[in-house]
Coordinates of C-alpha atoms in Angstrom, one line a residue:
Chain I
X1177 CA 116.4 110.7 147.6
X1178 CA 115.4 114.4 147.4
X1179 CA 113.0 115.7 149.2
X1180 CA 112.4 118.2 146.3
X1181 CA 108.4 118.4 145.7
X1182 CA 107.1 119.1 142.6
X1183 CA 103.4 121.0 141.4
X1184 CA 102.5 119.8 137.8
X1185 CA 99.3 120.2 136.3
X1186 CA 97.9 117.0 134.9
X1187 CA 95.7 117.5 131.6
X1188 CA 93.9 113.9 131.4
X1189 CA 91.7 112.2 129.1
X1190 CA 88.7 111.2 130.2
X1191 CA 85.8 109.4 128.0
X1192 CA 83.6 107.6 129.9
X1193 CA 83.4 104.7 127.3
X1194 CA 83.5 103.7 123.4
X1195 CA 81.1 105.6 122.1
X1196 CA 81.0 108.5 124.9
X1197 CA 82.8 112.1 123.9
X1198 CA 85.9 112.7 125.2
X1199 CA 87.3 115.6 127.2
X1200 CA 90.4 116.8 129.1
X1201 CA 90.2 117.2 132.8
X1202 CA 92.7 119.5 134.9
X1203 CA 94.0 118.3 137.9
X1204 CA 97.0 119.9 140.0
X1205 CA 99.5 117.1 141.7
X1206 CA 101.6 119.0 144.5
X1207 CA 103.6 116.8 145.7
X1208 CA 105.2 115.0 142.9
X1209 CA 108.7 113.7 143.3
X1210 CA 111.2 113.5 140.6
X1211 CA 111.8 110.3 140.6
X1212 CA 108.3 109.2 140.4
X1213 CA 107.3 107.3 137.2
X1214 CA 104.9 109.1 135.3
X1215 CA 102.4 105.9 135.9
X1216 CA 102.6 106.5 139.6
X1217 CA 102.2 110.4 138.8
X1218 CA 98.7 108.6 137.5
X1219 CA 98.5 106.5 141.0
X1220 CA 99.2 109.8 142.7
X1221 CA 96.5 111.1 140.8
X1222 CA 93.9 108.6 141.1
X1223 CA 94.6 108.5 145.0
X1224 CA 93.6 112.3 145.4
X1225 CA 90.7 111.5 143.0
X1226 CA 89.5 108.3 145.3
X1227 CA 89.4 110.8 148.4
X1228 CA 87.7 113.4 146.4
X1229 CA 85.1 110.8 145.5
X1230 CA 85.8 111.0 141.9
X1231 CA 86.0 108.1 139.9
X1232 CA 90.1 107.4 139.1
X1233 CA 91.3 107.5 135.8
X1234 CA 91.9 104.1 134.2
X1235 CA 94.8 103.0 132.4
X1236 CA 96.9 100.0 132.0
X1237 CA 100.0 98.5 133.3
X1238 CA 101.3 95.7 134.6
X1239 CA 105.0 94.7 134.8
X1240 CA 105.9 98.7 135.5
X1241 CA 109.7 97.0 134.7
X1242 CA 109.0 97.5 131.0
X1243 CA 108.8 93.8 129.3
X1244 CA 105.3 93.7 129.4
X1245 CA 103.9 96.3 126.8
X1246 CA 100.9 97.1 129.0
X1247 CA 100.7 100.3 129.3
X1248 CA 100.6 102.8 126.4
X1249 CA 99.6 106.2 126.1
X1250 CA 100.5 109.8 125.0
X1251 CA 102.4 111.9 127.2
X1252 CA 102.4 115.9 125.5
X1253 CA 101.1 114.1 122.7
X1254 CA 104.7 111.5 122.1
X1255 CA 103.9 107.9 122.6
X1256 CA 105.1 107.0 126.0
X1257 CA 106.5 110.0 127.3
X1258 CA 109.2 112.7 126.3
X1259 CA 112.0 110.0 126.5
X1260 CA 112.6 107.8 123.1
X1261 CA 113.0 104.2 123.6
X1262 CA 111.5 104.1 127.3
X1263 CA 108.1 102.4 128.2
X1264 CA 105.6 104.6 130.3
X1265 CA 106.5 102.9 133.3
X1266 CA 110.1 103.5 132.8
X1267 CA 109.9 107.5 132.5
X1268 CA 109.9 110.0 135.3
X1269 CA 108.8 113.0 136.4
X1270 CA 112.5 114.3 136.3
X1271 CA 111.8 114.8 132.5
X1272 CA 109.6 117.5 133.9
X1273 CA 110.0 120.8 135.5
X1274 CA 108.3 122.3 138.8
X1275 CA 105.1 124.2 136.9
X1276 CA 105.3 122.6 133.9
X1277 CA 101.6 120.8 132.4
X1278 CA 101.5 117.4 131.3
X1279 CA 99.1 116.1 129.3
X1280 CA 98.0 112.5 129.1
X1281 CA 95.8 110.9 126.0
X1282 CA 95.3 107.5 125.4
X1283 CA 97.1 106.4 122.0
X1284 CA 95.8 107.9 118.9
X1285 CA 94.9 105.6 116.0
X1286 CA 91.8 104.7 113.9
X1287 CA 93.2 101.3 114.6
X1288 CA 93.2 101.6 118.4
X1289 CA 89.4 102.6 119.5
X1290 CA 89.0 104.6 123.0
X1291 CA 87.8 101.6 125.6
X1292 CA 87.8 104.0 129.0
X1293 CA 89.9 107.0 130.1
X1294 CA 93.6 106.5 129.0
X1295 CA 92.8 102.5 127.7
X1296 CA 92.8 101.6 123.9
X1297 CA 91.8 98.4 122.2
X1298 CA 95.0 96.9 121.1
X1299 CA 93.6 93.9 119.9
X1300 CA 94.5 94.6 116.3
X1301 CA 97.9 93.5 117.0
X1302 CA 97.1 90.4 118.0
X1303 CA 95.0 90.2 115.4
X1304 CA 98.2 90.4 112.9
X1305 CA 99.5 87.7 115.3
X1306 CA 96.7 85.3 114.9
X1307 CA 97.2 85.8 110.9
X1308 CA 100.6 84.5 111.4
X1309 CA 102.8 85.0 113.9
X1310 CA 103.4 81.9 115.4
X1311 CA 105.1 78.5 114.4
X1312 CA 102.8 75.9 113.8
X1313 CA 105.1 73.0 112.8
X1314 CA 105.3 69.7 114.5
X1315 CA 108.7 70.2 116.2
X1316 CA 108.4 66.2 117.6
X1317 CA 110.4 65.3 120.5
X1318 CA 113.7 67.3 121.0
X1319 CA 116.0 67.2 118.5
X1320 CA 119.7 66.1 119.6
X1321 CA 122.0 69.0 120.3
X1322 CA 123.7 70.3 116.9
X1323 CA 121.2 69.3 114.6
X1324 CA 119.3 72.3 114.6
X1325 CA 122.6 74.9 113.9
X1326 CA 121.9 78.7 114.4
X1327 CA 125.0 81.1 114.5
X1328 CA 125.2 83.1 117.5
X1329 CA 124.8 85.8 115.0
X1330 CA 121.7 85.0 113.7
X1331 CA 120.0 84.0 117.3
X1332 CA 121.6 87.6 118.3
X1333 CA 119.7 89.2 115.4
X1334 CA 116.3 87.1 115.6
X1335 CA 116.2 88.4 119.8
X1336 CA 116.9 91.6 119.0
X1337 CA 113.4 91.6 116.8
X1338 CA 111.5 89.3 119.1
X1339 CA 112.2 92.0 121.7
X1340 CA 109.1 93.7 120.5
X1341 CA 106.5 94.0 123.6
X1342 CA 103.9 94.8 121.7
X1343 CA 102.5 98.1 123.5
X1344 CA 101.2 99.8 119.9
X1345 CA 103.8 102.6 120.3
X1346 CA 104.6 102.6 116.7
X1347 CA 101.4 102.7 115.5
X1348 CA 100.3 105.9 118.1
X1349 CA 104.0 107.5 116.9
X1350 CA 103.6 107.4 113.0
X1351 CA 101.6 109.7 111.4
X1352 CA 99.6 107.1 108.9
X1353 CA 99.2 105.2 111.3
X1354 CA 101.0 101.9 110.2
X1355 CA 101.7 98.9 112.4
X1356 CA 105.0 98.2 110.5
X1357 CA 107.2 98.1 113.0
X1358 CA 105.4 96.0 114.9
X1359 CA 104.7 93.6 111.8
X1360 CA 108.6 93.5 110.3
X1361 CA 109.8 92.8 113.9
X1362 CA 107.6 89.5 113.9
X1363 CA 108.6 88.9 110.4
X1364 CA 112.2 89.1 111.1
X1365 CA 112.0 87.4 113.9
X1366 CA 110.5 84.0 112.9
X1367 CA 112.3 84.6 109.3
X1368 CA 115.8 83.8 110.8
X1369 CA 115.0 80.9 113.1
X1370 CA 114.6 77.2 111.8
X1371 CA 111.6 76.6 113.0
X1372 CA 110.0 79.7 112.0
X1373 CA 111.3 79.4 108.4
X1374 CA 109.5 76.9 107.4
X1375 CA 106.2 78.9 107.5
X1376 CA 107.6 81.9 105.9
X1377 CA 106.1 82.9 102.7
X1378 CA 103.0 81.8 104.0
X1379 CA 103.2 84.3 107.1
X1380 CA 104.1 87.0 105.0
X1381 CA 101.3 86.9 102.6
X1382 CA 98.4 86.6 105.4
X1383 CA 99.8 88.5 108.0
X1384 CA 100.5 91.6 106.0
X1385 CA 97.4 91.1 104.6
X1386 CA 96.1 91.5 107.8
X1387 CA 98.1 94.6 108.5
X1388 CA 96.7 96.3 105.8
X1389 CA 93.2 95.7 106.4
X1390 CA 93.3 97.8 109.8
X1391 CA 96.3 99.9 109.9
X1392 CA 98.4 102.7 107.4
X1393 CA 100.4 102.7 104.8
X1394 CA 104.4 102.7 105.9
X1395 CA 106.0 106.1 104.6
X1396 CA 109.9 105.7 105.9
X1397 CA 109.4 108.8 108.9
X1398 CA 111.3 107.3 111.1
X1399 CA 109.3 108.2 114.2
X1400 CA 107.9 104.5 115.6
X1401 CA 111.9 103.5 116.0
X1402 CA 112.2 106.7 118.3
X1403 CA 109.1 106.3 120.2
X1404 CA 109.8 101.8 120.7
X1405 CA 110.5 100.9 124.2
X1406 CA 112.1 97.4 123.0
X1407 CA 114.4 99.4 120.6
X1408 CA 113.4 97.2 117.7
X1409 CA 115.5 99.1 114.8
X1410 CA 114.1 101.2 112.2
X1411 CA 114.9 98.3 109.6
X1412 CA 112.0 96.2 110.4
X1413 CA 110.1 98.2 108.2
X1414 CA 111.7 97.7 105.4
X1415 CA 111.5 93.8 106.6
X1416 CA 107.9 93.9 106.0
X1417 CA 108.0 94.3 102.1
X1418 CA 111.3 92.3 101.6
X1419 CA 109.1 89.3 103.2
X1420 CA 106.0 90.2 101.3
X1421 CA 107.9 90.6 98.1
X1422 CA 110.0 87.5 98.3
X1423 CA 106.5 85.7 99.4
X1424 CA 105.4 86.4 95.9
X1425 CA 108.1 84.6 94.5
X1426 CA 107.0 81.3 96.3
X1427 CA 104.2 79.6 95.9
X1428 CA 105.2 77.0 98.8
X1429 CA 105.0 77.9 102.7
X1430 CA 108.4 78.4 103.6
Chain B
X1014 CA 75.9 80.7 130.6
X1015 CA 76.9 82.7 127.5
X1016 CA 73.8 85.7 128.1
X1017 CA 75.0 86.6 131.7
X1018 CA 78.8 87.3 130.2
X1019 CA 77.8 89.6 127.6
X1020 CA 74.7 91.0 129.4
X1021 CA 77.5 92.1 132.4
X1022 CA 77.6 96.2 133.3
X1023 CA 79.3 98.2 130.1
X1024 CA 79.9 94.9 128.7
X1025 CA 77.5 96.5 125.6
X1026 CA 80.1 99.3 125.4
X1027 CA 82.9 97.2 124.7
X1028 CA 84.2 98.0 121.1
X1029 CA 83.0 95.5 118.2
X1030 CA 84.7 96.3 115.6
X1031 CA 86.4 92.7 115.3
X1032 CA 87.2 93.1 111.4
X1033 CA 87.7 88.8 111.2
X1034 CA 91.2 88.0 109.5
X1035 CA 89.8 86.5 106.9
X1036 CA 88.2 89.7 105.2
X1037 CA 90.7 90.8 102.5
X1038 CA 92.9 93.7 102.2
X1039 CA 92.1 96.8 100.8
X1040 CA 92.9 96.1 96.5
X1041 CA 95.2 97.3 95.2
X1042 CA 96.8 95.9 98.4
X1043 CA 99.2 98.9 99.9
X1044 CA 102.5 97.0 99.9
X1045 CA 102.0 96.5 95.6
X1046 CA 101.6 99.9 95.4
X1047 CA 104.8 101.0 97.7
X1048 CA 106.6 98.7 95.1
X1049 CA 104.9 100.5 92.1
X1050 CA 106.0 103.7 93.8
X1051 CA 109.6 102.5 94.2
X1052 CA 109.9 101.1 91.1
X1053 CA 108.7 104.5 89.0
X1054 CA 110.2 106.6 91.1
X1055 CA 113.8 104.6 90.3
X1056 CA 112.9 105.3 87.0
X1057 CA 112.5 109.4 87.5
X1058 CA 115.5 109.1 89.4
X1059 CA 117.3 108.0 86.2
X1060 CA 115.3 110.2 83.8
X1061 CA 116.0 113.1 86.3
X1062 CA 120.2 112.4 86.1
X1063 CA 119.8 112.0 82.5
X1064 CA 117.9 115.5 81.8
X1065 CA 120.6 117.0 84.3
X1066 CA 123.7 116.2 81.9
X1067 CA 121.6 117.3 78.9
X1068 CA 120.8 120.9 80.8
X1069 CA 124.9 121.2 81.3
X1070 CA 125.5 121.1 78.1
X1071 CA 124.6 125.1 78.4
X1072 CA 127.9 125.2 80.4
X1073 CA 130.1 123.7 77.6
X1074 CA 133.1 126.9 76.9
X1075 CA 133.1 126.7 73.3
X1076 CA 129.8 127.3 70.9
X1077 CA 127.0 125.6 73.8
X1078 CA 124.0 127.2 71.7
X1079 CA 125.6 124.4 69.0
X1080 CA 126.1 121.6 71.3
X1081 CA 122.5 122.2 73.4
X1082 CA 120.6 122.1 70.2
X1083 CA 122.6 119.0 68.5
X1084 CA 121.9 117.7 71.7
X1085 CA 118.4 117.9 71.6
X1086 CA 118.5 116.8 68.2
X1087 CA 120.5 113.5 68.4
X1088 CA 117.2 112.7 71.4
X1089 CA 114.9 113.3 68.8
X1090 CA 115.9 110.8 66.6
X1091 CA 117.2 108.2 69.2
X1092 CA 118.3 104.7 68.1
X1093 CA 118.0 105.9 64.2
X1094 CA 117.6 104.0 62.1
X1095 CA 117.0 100.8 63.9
X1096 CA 113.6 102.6 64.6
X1097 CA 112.7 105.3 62.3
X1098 CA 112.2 108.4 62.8
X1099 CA 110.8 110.0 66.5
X1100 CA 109.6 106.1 67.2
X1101 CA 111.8 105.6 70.4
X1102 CA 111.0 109.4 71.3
X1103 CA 107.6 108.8 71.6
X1104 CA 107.9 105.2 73.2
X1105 CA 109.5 106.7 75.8
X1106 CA 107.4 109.4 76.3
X1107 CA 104.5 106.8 76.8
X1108 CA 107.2 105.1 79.2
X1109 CA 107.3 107.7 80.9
X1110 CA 103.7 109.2 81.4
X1111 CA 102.8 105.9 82.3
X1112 CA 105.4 105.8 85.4
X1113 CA 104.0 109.3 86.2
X1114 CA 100.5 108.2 85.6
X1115 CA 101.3 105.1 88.5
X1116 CA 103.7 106.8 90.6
X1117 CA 100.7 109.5 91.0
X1118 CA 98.1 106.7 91.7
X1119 CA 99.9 105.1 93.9
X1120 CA 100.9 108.1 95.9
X1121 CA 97.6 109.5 96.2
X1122 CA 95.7 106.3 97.3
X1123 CA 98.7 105.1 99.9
X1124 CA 98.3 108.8 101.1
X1125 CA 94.4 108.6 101.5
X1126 CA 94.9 105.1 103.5
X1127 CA 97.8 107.0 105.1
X1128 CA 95.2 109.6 106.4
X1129 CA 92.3 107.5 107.3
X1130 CA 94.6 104.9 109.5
X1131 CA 95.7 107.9 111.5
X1132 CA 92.2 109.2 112.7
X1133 CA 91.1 112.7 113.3
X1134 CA 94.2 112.6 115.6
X1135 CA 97.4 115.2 115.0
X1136 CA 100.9 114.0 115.4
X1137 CA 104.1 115.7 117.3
X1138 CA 106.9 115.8 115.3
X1139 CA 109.7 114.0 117.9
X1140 CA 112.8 114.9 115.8
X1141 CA 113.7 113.3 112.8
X1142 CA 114.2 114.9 109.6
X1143 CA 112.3 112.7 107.8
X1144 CA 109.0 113.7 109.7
X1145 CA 108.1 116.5 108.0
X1146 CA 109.3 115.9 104.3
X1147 CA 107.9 112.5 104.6
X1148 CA 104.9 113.7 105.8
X1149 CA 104.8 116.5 103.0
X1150 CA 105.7 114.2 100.2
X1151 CA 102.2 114.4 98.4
X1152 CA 102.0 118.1 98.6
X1153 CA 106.0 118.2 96.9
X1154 CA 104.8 115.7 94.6
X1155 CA 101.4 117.7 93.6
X1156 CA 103.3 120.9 93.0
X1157 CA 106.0 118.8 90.9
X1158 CA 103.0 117.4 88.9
X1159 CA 102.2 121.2 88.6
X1160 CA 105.1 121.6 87.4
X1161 CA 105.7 119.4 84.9
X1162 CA 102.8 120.0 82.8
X1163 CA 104.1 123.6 82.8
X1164 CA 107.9 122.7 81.5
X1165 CA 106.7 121.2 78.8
X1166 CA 104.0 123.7 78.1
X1167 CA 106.9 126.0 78.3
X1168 CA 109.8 124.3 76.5
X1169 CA 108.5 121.3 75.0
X1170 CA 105.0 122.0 73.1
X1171 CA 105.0 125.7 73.3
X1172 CA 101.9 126.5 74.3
X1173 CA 100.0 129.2 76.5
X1174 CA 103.4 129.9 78.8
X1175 CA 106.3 129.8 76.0
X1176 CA 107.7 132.8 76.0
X1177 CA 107.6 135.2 73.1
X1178 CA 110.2 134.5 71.2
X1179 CA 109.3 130.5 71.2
X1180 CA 109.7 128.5 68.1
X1181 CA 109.3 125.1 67.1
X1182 CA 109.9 125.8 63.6
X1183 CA 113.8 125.1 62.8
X1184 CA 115.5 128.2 63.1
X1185 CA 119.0 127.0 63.9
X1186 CA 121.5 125.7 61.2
X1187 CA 123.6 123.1 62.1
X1188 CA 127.3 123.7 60.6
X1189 CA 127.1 120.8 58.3
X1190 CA 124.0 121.9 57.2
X1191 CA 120.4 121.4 58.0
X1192 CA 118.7 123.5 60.2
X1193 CA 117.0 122.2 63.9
X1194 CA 114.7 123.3 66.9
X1195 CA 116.8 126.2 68.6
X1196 CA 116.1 124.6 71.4
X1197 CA 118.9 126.6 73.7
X1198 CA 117.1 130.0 72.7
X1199 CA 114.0 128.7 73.8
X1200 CA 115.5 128.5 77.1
X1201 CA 117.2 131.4 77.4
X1202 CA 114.0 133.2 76.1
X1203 CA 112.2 131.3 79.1
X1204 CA 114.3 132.4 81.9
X1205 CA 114.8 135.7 80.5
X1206 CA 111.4 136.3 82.5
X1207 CA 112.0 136.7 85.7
X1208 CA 109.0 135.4 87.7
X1209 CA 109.6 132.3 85.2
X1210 CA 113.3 131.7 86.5
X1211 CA 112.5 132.3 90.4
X1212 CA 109.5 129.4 89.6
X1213 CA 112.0 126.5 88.2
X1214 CA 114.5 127.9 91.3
X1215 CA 111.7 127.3 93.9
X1216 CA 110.4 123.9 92.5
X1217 CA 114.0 122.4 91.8
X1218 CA 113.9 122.9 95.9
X1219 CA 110.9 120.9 96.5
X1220 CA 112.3 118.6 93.8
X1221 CA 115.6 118.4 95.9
X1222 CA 113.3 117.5 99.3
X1223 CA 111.0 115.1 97.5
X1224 CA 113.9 113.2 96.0
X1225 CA 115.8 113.2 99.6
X1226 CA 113.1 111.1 101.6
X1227 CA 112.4 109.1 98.1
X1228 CA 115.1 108.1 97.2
X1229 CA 115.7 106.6 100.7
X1230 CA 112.6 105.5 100.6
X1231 CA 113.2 103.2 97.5
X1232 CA 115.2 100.8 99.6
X1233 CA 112.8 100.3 102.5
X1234 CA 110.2 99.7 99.7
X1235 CA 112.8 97.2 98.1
X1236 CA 113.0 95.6 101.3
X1237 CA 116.3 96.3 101.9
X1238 CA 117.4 95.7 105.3
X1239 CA 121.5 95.2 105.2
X1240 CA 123.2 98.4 107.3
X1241 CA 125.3 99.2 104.4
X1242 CA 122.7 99.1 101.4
X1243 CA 120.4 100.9 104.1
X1244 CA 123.3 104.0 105.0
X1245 CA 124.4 104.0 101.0
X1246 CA 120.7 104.8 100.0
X1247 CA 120.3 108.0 102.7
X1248 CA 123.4 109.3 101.5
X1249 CA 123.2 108.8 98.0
X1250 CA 119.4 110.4 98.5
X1251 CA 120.7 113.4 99.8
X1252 CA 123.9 113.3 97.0
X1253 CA 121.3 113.0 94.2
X1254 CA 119.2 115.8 95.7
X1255 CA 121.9 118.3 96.1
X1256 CA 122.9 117.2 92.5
X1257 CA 119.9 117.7 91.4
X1258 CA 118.8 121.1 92.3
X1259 CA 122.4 122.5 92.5
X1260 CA 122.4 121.7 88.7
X1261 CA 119.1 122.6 87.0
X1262 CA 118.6 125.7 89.5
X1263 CA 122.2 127.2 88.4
X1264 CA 120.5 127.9 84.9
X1265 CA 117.8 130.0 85.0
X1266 CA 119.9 132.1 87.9
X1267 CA 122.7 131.9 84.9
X1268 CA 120.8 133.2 82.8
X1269 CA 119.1 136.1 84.7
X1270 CA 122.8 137.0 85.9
X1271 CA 123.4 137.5 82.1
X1272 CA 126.2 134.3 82.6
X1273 CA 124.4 132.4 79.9
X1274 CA 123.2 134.2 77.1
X1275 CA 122.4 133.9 72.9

């Protein structure tokens, strides 16, 4: 532990609600600490604003261990903060120098509408979910061991995808906004396990569907696989029209 | 009861904009169109490799005025005499315009949707290489569009930008007889103007970057996912691109160095 103290100045969001106008605020944190997360940066912040009677800013977490996907927002205007692959909760202060100014927005997408402060409305992920990413097959009792056979391989590759947390990091990082990412690591995922296969024309079809309706157009930039906490691979993208292209082959489910 | 839950403070403020996932995509859905893209773009990819080896010809040592125009003859009357005359000429001229007339389509709408789905918001550019010509792809495309209405103004119809000296009329004699478009001093005519030869120079390099994040592009649109295929496309795009500008862009600079002349 240092005892090294650090004066940034905080640039933060505030909108009072959906339909209010946004502004930045300027706040000065003097006693920042290296290695401080840049959510409790915000806690530092929102204690000083507490005793100043001034209402804190509000944002999300949860976990702070990053496998929830809670919270989400731009740091200098990069999805999470300045480090690739980390969730907000998982990068520090140390990415920052005495002086410097950091500036927090909420994630920016037509997509993702301002609810409060730093907080989005996500919910058009889960509304790709609902479309069809889940297995709804009777699975019955449990099978007997061996009769369902997945190569170590292929369960290695199908965890890898399902590692996506969902935070809308992608969609905040790509410049068209597109949720494709997000959308070929479910694919992927449920594509290579048993279960999952069954459904998997039929997924494809509504749940890029769905996609489409709210978010971008994919154009191969490359910037959602930097800004991914869960380091789902740049590849998924490219998952998303190999399912929806192969789905218009098939006229059955799987 | 239902009335207190949404009647709770701010609960009126809450975003309603629940678009129901039954409501279909927008048509032509974007996913057809990235294909359409792909698939037309392959094509220019081939067209573009194809016009390349014809352009060298103006490298061959001995007599290339000779082979250039018998060149351009022999494309004239392609697959003679199973179809007479300039039949397959012009069916691949329609082939082609309507590639360009989709790949142009496409592009534009996907970069409209592209532009709405992001908001009135900007976006840093965190590193990759791909950011900013993939981001710029519509403006390389429009000025290639540009472009190509001015080559063949120039060297194909003859038309408003020819230069002087243009013909159409058959002015060369082939040695065993018969006389064709000269098409190689139409070209050397063409670049013999400067501003002309610094133009195809400048938009063979915007060629070069819109065919480096295309041609990569074509296999995420493909959906292809396999390491290899994936690392074989983003070389071969840059390959191709270097290919391509290296090779059309050495002309008109030949020609203005006085290396290619009549």
């Amino acid at each position: 532990m240092t005892d090294e103290k650090m004066r940034l100045i905080l640039e933060v969001w505030r909108q009072d609600g959906p339909r209010a106008e946004g502004r930045f605020e300027t706040h000065e944190i003097t006693d920042a600490t290296p290695e401080m997360s840049l959510l409790e940066l915000l806690d530092r912040l929102n204690h000083k604003l507490v005793e100043e009677d001034v209402d804190p800013v509000a944002f999300e977490s949860d976990c702070r261990e990053g496998i929830c996907g809670t919270c989400g927002l731009d740091v200098n205007g990069v999805p999470h903060g300045p480090e690739d692959n980390v969730p907000a909760c998982g990068q520090h202060v140390r990415s920052f120098k005495s002086g410097d100014t950091v500036r927090f927005e909420p994630f920016r997408a037509k997509a993702f509408p301002v609810i409060r402060d730093l907080i989005v409305d996500r919910t058009g992920l889960d509304r790709i979910i609902q479309a069809g990413g889940t297995i709804a097959v009777d699975a019955g009792t449990a099978p007997d061991a061996d009769t369902l056979q997945v190569t170590h391989d292929e369960a290695e590759r199908a965890l890898d995808f399902a590692g996506c947390i969902g935070c809308g990091a992608c969609v905040a990082a790509c410049p068209n906004g597109a949720a494709y990412l997000f959308t070929g690591a479910k694919l992927a995922h449920l594509a290579l396990i048993p279960h999952g296969k069954q459904e998997r024309a039929k997924r494809a079809r509504s749940m890029v569907a769905q996609m489409e309706h709210e978010f971008g157009p994919c154009s191969q930039i490359g910037e959602c696989a930097l800004a991914c906490p869960a380091d789902i691979p740049l590849p998924a993208i490219a998952v998303v029209n190999r399912e929806r292209i192969r789905a218009g082959f098939k006229r059955k489910a799987n | 009861m239902s009335s207190e839950i949404t009647t709770r403070s701010g609960a009126d403020q809450i975003p309603v904009a629940r678009r129901p996932a039954t409501t279909p995509p927008p048509r032509p859905q974007t996913w057809v169109l990235k294909v359409i893209m792909a698939a037309t773009g392959s094509v220019f990819v081939a067209f573009l490799l194809f016009h390349l080896a014809g352009n060298l010809k103006v490298y061959l040592p001995d007599d290339p005025r000779l082979h250039f125009n018998e060149y351009a003859h022999w494309l004239r009357g392609l697959l003679n005499p199973l179809l007479p005359g300039e039949t397959f000429l012009w069916l691949f001229r329609g082939a082609l315009a309507l590639c360009l007339v989709l790949h142009v389509y496409s592009g534009l709408t996907i970069w409209v949707r592209g532009r709405r789905a992001r908001g009135h918001h900007s976006r840093s550019i965190n590193g990759t290489r791909h950011h900013l010509i993939g981001r710029t792809m519509i403006f390389s495309g429009l000025i290639i569009l540009a472009f190509i209405v001015f080559h063949l103004l120039d060297l194909t119809v003859g038309r408003g930008v020819e230069s002087r000296e243009f013909s159409s009329k058959a002015t060369f004699t082939l040695p065993e007889g018969g006389s064709v478009t000269d098409a190689y001093a139409n070209l050397v005519h063409s670049f013999e103007r400067w501003p002309v030869a610094v133009f195809y120079v400048l938009v063979m390099l915007v060629v070069a970057l819109h065919l480096s994040h295309g041609i990569w592009s074509i296999v995420n649109d493909f959906g292809g996912t396999a390491h290899r295929t994936r690392t074989v496309f983003l070389f071969l795009a840059d390959v191709i691109a270097l290919i391509v500008v290296v090779g059309n862009a050495s002309i008109p600079i030949a020609v203005l160095t006085g290396g290619i002349t009549l």
